Coordinates of C-alpha atoms in Angstrom, one line a residue:
X1 CA -104.2 19.1 101.7
X2 CA -100.8 17.8 100.3
X3 CA -98.4 17.2 103.2
X4 CA -94.7 18.4 103.2
X5 CA -93.9 14.7 103.6
X6 CA -96.0 13.8 100.7
X7 CA -94.2 16.4 98.2
X8 CA -90.9 15.2 99.4
X9 CA -91.8 11.6 98.8
X10 CA -93.1 12.5 95.4
X11 CA -90.0 14.4 94.6
X12 CA -87.8 11.7 95.7
X13 CA -90.0 9.3 93.5
X14 CA -89.4 11.3 90.5
X15 CA -85.5 11.9 91.1
X16 CA -85.4 8.2 91.5
X17 CA -86.9 7.6 88.4
X18 CA -84.8 10.1 86.6
X19 CA -81.6 8.7 88.0
X20 CA -82.7 5.4 87.0
X21 CA -83.7 6.4 83.4
X22 CA -80.6 8.6 82.8
X23 CA -78.2 6.3 84.5
X24 CA -79.3 3.3 82.5
X25 CA -79.2 5.1 79.3
X26 CA -75.7 6.1 79.6
X27 CA -74.5 2.8 81.0
X28 CA -76.2 1.0 78.3
X29 CA -74.9 3.4 75.9
X30 CA -71.5 2.1 76.7
X31 CA -72.6 -1.4 76.5
X32 CA -74.2 -1.3 73.3
X33 CA -71.8 0.6 71.4
X34 CA -69.4 -2.3 72.1
X35 CA -72.2 -4.8 70.8
X36 CA -72.5 -2.6 67.6
X37 CA -68.8 -2.7 67.0
X38 CA -68.6 -6.4 67.8
X39 CA -71.0 -6.9 64.9
X40 CA -69.8 -4.5 62.3
X41 CA -66.1 -3.5 62.5
X42 CA -64.2 -5.7 65.4
X43 CA -64.1 -9.0 63.2
X44 CA -61.8 -6.9 60.6
X45 CA -59.4 -5.1 63.0
X46 CA -59.2 -7.3 65.9
X47 CA -59.7 -10.7 64.7
X48 CA -58.3 -10.9 61.1
X49 CA -58.8 -14.3 59.5
X50 CA -58.5 -15.8 56.2
X51 CA -61.9 -17.6 57.2
X52 CA -64.5 -15.2 57.7
X53 CA -66.7 -17.6 59.7
X54 CA -63.8 -17.6 62.2
X55 CA -63.8 -13.7 62.6
X56 CA -67.3 -13.4 62.9
X57 CA -67.5 -16.1 65.7
X58 CA -64.7 -14.8 67.5
X59 CA -66.0 -11.2 67.5
X60 CA -69.5 -12.2 68.5
X61 CA -67.9 -14.5 71.3
X62 CA -66.2 -11.3 72.9
X63 CA -69.8 -9.8 73.2
X64 CA -70.7 -13.0 75.2
X65 CA -67.6 -12.7 77.4
X66 CA -68.8 -9.6 78.8
X67 CA -72.0 -11.5 80.1
X68 CA -69.8 -14.1 81.2
X69 CA -68.5 -11.7 83.9
X70 CA -72.0 -10.8 84.8
X71 CA -72.8 -13.4 87.3
X72 CA -69.4 -12.6 89.2
X73 CA -70.6 -8.9 89.2
X74 CA -74.1 -9.6 90.2
X75 CA -72.5 -11.5 93.5
X76 CA -70.2 -8.6 94.2
X77 CA -72.3 -5.8 93.5
X78 CA -75.6 -7.3 94.6
X79 CA -73.9 -7.8 98.1
X80 CA -72.9 -4.1 98.1
X81 CA -76.2 -2.9 97.2
X82 CA -77.9 -4.9 100.1
X83 CA -75.3 -4.2 102.7
X84 CA -74.3 -0.4 101.6
X85 CA -77.4 1.0 99.6
X86 CA -78.8 1.3 96.3
X87 CA -77.3 4.6 95.8
X88 CA -73.6 3.7 96.1
X89 CA -73.6 0.7 94.3
X90 CA -75.1 2.6 91.1
X91 CA -72.3 5.2 91.6
X92 CA -69.8 2.3 91.4
X93 CA -71.3 0.7 88.3
X94 CA -71.2 3.9 86.6
X95 CA -67.6 4.5 87.1
X96 CA -66.4 0.7 86.4
X97 CA -68.5 1.0 83.1
X98 CA -67.5 4.6 82.1
X99 CA -63.6 3.9 82.4
X100 CA -63.7 0.5 80.9
X101 CA -65.4 1.8 77.8
X102 CA -63.1 4.9 77.5
X103 CA -60.1 2.3 77.5
X104 CA -61.5 0.3 74.6
X105 CA -61.5 3.5 72.5
X106 CA -57.6 3.9 72.9
X107 CA -56.8 0.0 72.4
X108 CA -54.2 -0.9 69.6
X109 CA -55.6 -2.9 66.7
X110 CA -54.4 -6.5 65.8
X111 CA -52.3 -5.1 63.2
X112 CA -50.5 -2.9 65.7
X113 CA -50.1 -5.1 68.5
X114 CA -50.9 -8.7 67.3
X115 CA -52.4 -11.1 69.9
X116 CA -52.3 -8.6 72.7
X117 CA -55.0 -6.5 71.1
X118 CA -57.7 -9.3 71.4
X119 CA -56.6 -10.1 74.7
X120 CA -56.8 -6.6 76.1
X121 CA -60.4 -6.2 74.4
X122 CA -61.3 -9.2 76.1
X123 CA -60.3 -7.8 79.6
X124 CA -62.0 -4.6 79.1
X125 CA -65.2 -6.5 78.0
X126 CA -65.0 -8.5 81.3
X127 CA -65.0 -5.1 83.4
X128 CA -67.9 -3.9 81.3
X129 CA -69.9 -7.1 82.2
X130 CA -68.8 -6.9 85.7
X131 CA -70.0 -3.2 86.0
X132 CA -73.4 -3.5 84.3
X133 CA -74.3 -6.6 86.2
X134 CA -75.6 -4.1 89.1
X135 CA -77.0 -1.7 87.1
X136 CA -80.7 -2.7 86.3
X137 CA -81.2 -4.3 89.7
X138 CA -79.8 -1.5 91.7
X139 CA -81.7 0.9 89.5
X140 CA -84.9 -1.0 89.6
X141 CA -84.7 -1.7 93.2
X142 CA -84.1 2.2 94.0
X143 CA -87.0 3.4 91.8
X144 CA -89.4 0.4 92.9
X145 CA -88.8 1.6 96.8
X146 CA -89.2 5.2 96.0
X147 CA -92.5 4.6 93.8
X148 CA -95.8 6.0 94.9
X149 CA -98.5 3.3 96.1
X150 CA -99.9 1.5 93.1
X151 CA -97.5 2.6 90.5
X152 CA -94.5 0.6 90.8
X153 CA -94.7 -0.8 87.6
X154 CA -95.1 2.5 85.7
X155 CA -92.0 4.1 87.8
X156 CA -89.7 1.1 87.5
X157 CA -90.3 0.8 83.7
X158 CA -88.4 3.9 83.3
X159 CA -85.1 1.9 84.0
X160 CA -85.7 0.1 81.0
X161 CA -86.8 3.1 78.9
X162 CA -83.7 4.3 79.7
X163 CA -81.7 1.1 78.6
X164 CA -83.8 1.7 75.2
X165 CA -82.6 5.3 74.9
X166 CA -79.0 4.1 75.5
X167 CA -79.3 1.9 72.5
X168 CA -80.8 4.5 70.3
X169 CA -77.9 6.7 71.3
X170 CA -75.2 4.1 70.7
X171 CA -76.5 3.3 67.3
X172 CA -77.1 7.1 66.4
X173 CA -73.4 7.9 67.0
X174 CA -72.4 5.1 64.9
X175 CA -74.9 6.2 62.1
X176 CA -73.4 9.3 61.0
X177 CA -69.7 7.8 61.2
X178 CA -70.7 4.8 59.2
X179 CA -72.8 6.9 56.6
X180 CA -70.3 9.8 56.1
X181 CA -66.9 8.6 57.0
X182 CA -64.6 7.1 54.4
X183 CA -64.3 3.4 55.0
X184 CA -60.6 3.5 55.7
X185 CA -60.8 6.4 58.1
X186 CA -63.8 4.8 60.0
X187 CA -61.9 1.3 60.4
X188 CA -58.7 3.5 61.4
X189 CA -59.9 5.7 64.2
X190 CA -63.7 6.7 63.6
X191 CA -65.0 3.7 65.5
X192 CA -63.0 4.9 68.6
X193 CA -65.1 8.2 68.9
X194 CA -68.4 6.6 70.4
X195 CA -65.9 4.6 73.1
X196 CA -64.1 8.0 74.0
X197 CA -67.2 10.0 74.5
X198 CA -67.9 7.8 77.5
X199 CA -66.0 10.4 79.5
X200 CA -69.4 12.4 79.5
X201 CA -71.0 9.2 80.8
X202 CA -68.9 9.3 84.0
X203 CA -69.5 12.9 84.7
X204 CA -73.2 13.2 83.9
X205 CA -73.9 9.9 85.7
X206 CA -72.2 11.1 89.1
X207 CA -73.9 14.2 89.0
X208 CA -77.3 12.8 88.4
X209 CA -77.0 9.9 91.1
X210 CA -75.7 11.9 93.7
X211 CA -78.9 13.8 93.9
X212 CA -81.2 10.7 95.0
X213 CA -81.7 10.0 98.6
X214 CA -81.1 6.5 99.8
X215 CA -84.6 4.4 99.8
X216 CA -87.0 4.5 102.7
X217 CA -87.3 0.7 102.4
X218 CA -83.5 0.1 102.8
X219 CA -83.3 2.8 105.5
X220 CA -85.8 1.1 107.7
X221 CA -83.9 -2.1 107.2
X222 CA -80.6 -0.3 108.2
X223 CA -82.4 1.4 111.2
X224 CA -83.8 -1.9 112.6
X225 CA -80.4 -3.4 112.3
X226 CA -81.8 -6.2 109.7
X227 CA -79.2 -5.4 107.0
X228 CA -77.9 -8.9 106.4
X229 CA -74.2 -9.8 106.6
X230 CA -74.7 -12.3 103.9
X231 CA -77.4 -11.3 101.4
X232 CA -76.5 -13.8 99.0
X233 CA -76.6 -17.0 101.2
X234 CA -80.2 -15.8 102.5
X235 CA -81.4 -15.1 98.9
X236 CA -80.5 -18.4 97.7
X237 CA -81.6 -20.3 100.9
X238 CA -85.1 -18.6 101.3
X239 CA -86.1 -17.4 97.7
X240 CA -84.2 -19.9 95.4
X241 CA -87.5 -21.1 93.5
X242 CA -88.1 -17.3 92.5
X243 CA -84.5 -17.0 91.5
X244 CA -84.9 -20.0 89.2
X245 CA -87.9 -18.2 87.6
X246 CA -86.1 -15.3 87.2
X247 CA -83.5 -17.4 85.4
X248 CA -85.6 -18.6 82.8
X249 CA -87.7 -15.4 82.4
X250 CA -84.3 -13.4 81.8
X251 CA -83.6 -15.8 78.6
X252 CA -85.9 -13.5 77.0
X253 CA -82.7 -11.5 76.2
X254 CA -82.7 -13.9 73.2
X255 CA -84.9 -11.4 71.4
X256 CA -82.6 -8.5 71.6
X257 CA -79.7 -10.7 70.6
X258 CA -81.3 -11.9 67.6
X259 CA -82.5 -8.2 66.8
X260 CA -79.4 -6.5 67.3
X261 CA -76.4 -8.8 67.3
X262 CA -77.0 -11.8 65.1
X263 CA -79.3 -10.1 62.9
X264 CA -76.4 -7.3 62.4
X265 CA -74.0 -10.0 61.4
X266 CA -76.3 -11.7 59.4
X267 CA -77.6 -8.7 57.3
X268 CA -74.0 -6.8 57.3
X269 CA -71.3 -9.2 57.3
X270 CA -69.9 -9.9 53.7
X271 CA -69.7 -13.8 54.3
X272 CA -73.4 -14.0 54.6
X273 CA -74.1 -12.4 51.5
X274 CA -77.1 -10.5 52.4
X275 CA -75.4 -7.1 51.4
X276 CA -77.3 -4.6 53.8
X277 CA -75.3 -1.3 54.1
X278 CA -74.1 -0.8 57.4
X279 CA -75.8 2.7 57.8
X280 CA -79.2 1.1 56.6
X281 CA -79.0 -1.9 58.9
X282 CA -78.5 0.4 61.9
X283 CA -81.7 2.0 61.4
X284 CA -83.4 -1.2 62.0
X285 CA -82.7 -1.3 65.9
X286 CA -82.8 2.5 66.1
X287 CA -86.3 2.8 64.8
X288 CA -87.4 -0.3 67.1
X289 CA -85.9 1.3 70.1
X290 CA -87.7 4.9 69.3
X291 CA -90.9 2.8 69.4
X292 CA -90.2 1.0 72.5
X293 CA -89.5 4.2 74.4
X294 CA -93.0 5.2 73.9
X295 CA -94.4 1.5 74.3
X296 CA -92.4 1.0 77.7
X297 CA -94.2 3.5 80.1
X298 CA -97.9 2.7 78.7
X299 CA -97.0 -1.3 79.5
X300 CA -95.6 -0.3 82.7
X301 CA -98.9 1.7 83.6
X302 CA -101.2 -1.2 82.3
X303 CA -99.3 -3.7 84.5
X304 CA -100.5 -1.6 87.5
X305 CA -103.9 -2.3 86.4
X306 CA -103.8 -6.0 85.0
X307 CA -101.0 -7.4 86.8
X308 CA -97.2 -8.2 85.9
X309 CA -97.7 -12.0 84.6
X310 CA -100.1 -11.3 81.5
X311 CA -97.9 -8.8 79.5
X312 CA -94.9 -10.8 80.1
X313 CA -96.6 -14.2 78.9
X314 CA -98.0 -12.8 75.9
X315 CA -94.8 -10.5 75.1
X316 CA -92.5 -13.6 75.4
X317 CA -94.6 -15.9 73.1
X318 CA -95.5 -13.3 70.4
X319 CA -91.8 -11.8 70.2
X320 CA -90.4 -15.3 69.8
X321 CA -92.9 -16.2 66.9
X322 CA -92.0 -13.0 65.1
X323 CA -88.3 -13.9 65.4
X324 CA -88.8 -16.1 62.4
X325 CA -90.3 -13.4 60.2
X326 CA -87.7 -11.0 61.1
X327 CA -84.9 -13.4 60.0
X328 CA -86.9 -14.3 56.8
X329 CA -87.1 -10.6 55.8
X330 CA -83.6 -10.3 56.1
X331 CA -82.8 -13.4 54.2
X332 CA -84.9 -12.1 51.0
X333 CA -83.1 -8.7 51.4
X334 CA -86.4 -6.7 52.0
X335 CA -85.3 -3.7 54.2
X336 CA -88.8 -2.3 54.6
X337 CA -90.2 -5.7 55.8
X338 CA -87.3 -6.2 57.9
X339 CA -87.8 -2.7 59.5
X340 CA -91.6 -3.4 59.7
X341 CA -91.1 -6.7 61.8
X342 CA -88.4 -5.3 63.9
X343 CA -90.7 -2.5 65.0
X344 CA -93.4 -5.2 65.9
X345 CA -91.2 -7.6 67.3
X346 CA -88.6 -5.5 69.3
X347 CA -90.5 -2.2 69.5
X348 CA -93.9 -3.4 70.6
X349 CA -94.5 -7.2 71.6
X350 CA -91.1 -7.8 73.3
X351 CA -91.8 -4.5 75.6
X352 CA -94.7 -6.6 77.3
X353 CA -91.6 -8.5 78.8
X354 CA -89.0 -5.6 78.8
X355 CA -91.1 -3.0 80.6
X356 CA -92.6 -5.2 83.3
X357 CA -89.5 -7.2 84.5
X358 CA -87.9 -4.0 86.2
X359 CA -90.9 -4.1 88.7
X360 CA -91.8 -7.9 88.7
X361 CA -88.1 -9.1 89.6
X362 CA -87.4 -7.0 92.7
X363 CA -91.1 -7.6 94.0
X364 CA -90.6 -11.1 94.0
X365 CA -87.8 -10.7 96.7
X366 CA -87.6 -9.0 100.1
X367 CA -86.0 -5.9 100.7
X368 CA -82.9 -7.2 102.6
X369 CA -81.8 -9.5 99.8
X370 CA -83.7 -7.7 96.8
X371 CA -80.4 -6.5 94.8
X372 CA -78.4 -9.6 95.3
X373 CA -81.3 -12.0 94.2
X374 CA -82.4 -10.2 91.3
X375 CA -78.9 -9.4 89.9
X376 CA -77.7 -12.8 90.4
X377 CA -80.8 -14.6 88.8
X378 CA -81.2 -12.0 86.0
X379 CA -77.5 -12.0 85.0
X380 CA -77.3 -15.8 85.1
X381 CA -80.0 -15.8 82.6
X382 CA -78.7 -13.2 80.4
X383 CA -75.2 -14.9 80.5
X384 CA -76.9 -18.1 78.8
X385 CA -78.5 -16.1 76.0
X386 CA -75.3 -13.9 75.4
X387 CA -73.5 -17.0 74.5
X388 CA -76.2 -17.4 71.7
X389 CA -74.7 -15.1 69.0
X390 CA -71.7 -17.4 68.7
X391 CA -73.9 -20.6 68.6
X392 CA -76.2 -19.0 65.9
X393 CA -73.1 -18.2 63.8
X394 CA -72.0 -21.8 64.4
X395 CA -75.1 -23.6 63.6
X396 CA -76.0 -21.2 61.0
X397 CA -72.7 -20.1 59.4
X398 CA -72.4 -18.3 56.0
X399 CA -73.5 -20.4 53.2
X400 CA -75.7 -22.6 55.1
X401 CA -79.4 -23.1 54.3
X402 CA -82.6 -22.3 56.4
X403 CA -81.0 -19.8 58.6
X404 CA -84.1 -18.0 59.5
X405 CA -85.8 -21.3 60.4
X406 CA -82.9 -22.5 62.5
X407 CA -82.2 -19.6 64.5
X408 CA -85.8 -18.6 64.8
X409 CA -86.7 -22.0 66.2
X410 CA -84.0 -21.6 68.8
X411 CA -85.2 -18.3 69.9
X412 CA -88.8 -19.4 70.0
X413 CA -88.1 -22.5 72.1
X414 CA -86.3 -20.3 74.5
X415 CA -89.4 -17.6 74.8
X416 CA -91.6 -20.4 75.6
X417 CA -89.2 -21.4 78.5
X418 CA -89.6 -17.9 79.9
X419 CA -93.4 -17.6 79.5
X420 CA -93.6 -21.0 81.5
X421 CA -91.5 -19.6 84.2
X422 CA -93.9 -16.5 84.4
X423 CA -97.0 -18.7 84.6
X424 CA -95.8 -20.5 87.6
X425 CA -94.7 -17.2 89.3
X426 CA -97.1 -15.4 91.9
X427 CA -98.7 -12.0 91.1
X428 CA -97.3 -9.2 93.0
X429 CA -98.6 -5.8 91.8
X430 CA -101.4 -5.6 94.6
X431 CA -98.7 -6.7 97.6
X432 CA -97.7 -4.1 100.0
X433 CA -93.8 -3.3 99.9
X434 CA -93.2 -4.7 103.4
X435 CA -94.6 -8.1 102.4
X436 CA -93.1 -8.5 99.0
X437 CA -90.8 -11.7 98.7
X438 CA -93.1 -13.5 101.1
X439 CA -94.8 -16.3 99.4
X440 CA -97.7 -16.4 101.8
X441 CA -98.6 -12.8 101.3
X442 CA -102.1 -11.9 100.5
X443 CA -102.6 -9.3 97.9
X444 CA -104.6 -6.6 98.8
X445 CA -108.3 -6.6 97.7
X446 CA -109.0 -5.1 94.3
X447 CA -111.5 -2.3 95.4
X448 CA -108.9 -1.2 98.4
X449 CA -106.0 -1.2 95.9
X450 CA -107.7 0.9 93.4
X451 CA -108.8 3.3 96.2
X452 CA -105.3 3.8 97.6
X453 CA -103.7 4.1 94.3
X454 CA -106.1 6.9 93.1
X455 CA -105.3 8.7 96.4
X456 CA -101.7 8.3 95.9
X457 CA -101.7 9.3 92.6
X458 CA -103.5 12.6 93.5
X459 CA -100.8 13.3 96.2
X460 CA -103.1 13.2 98.9
X461 CA -101.4 11.0 101.1
X462 CA -97.6 9.6 101.3
X463 CA -98.9 5.8 101.5
X464 CA -95.9 3.5 101.5
X465 CA -95.7 1.5 98.4

């Protein structure tokens, strides 16, 4: 017989997953409309220059600036999540992201305000980066700590499925604008529409996230008086080896950088001479993300059966290799081949990493420092990779030769580092939630794990995760 407590727990598990999915989708919609605009339109309206390479590098550098703020946001928001709860930090992130994105939509251009225009753009990008730093770590921790036994990988994967959906929405908003608006109108005011729509992000996000209870794991820590005053200090002192591993694994962000940031500039910007139409190129990440939405929960479910490490290692190495082919397809102006390789690299193989890290990263850390440890280490890693678009445009500028080989080699080398970090990490999927973060924790025997996992999936009991 299914108990009332079990029904309540399952309801909260589903609410937490839905909150993580929708919240991540809305917040990363904000983050990625900036990334799209930085590749397609900002070089012309915020960074005009007689040298097109300078304009491209400057615009892509502002994309990286958002990541520079992420470690700062990780320290502040991670501390907040471990001391005040997962729910409150996620609502705070939502408001910061939504308001800063709306403000970008009303900025004057360089022609209207001179140097103040790019300065204000950089400031708002810093606020965006600060806000997004707490999103994935907070959402992943909330879903993980609400998840049914033996299904942490599946449930936590919904946080990243939401991220992919947010990217689809960001590109989908730009697609009709780029396709149907006259160029002068798009450059003048059409690009502002996606940013102003963030008003609905704020409203919808607040309504959704206020409905989720605080997690049982955090509540138990709070009731026992074990909530740390300085979770960051404890995290660094006790979990620095795993934090270092997460930094290295988070370098996998190089793949979306290649696919959606440098790839866009390489394919679309006139200086590179490839000549993809803006609306045509935008379909490449859209289709890849659409496929990823279906792949992610499958991979998350798989990790609950075979472990977290195998999908991450395979996904890292194969997606790094496919980066060569994807950039080569752009270089030979082969749109169908570029789309196909994008689907393989970004939509399928990369998800071996992308679907798993929302469960694997927080499982490496104890409850009392989970948000801080994951936020800080993950955002340091992604900050490093976010500086790559400007580096790629510098080492492979317009007019240079062997651009696919140069950029592809850097990307593959980085994915090798990420794979090696995963190899050295301990497996976590059969460790009980109270033992997570303990390097000496003994995983549950596989037979016992499968039996309890099946019981939890059937709703027979409210087994702690």
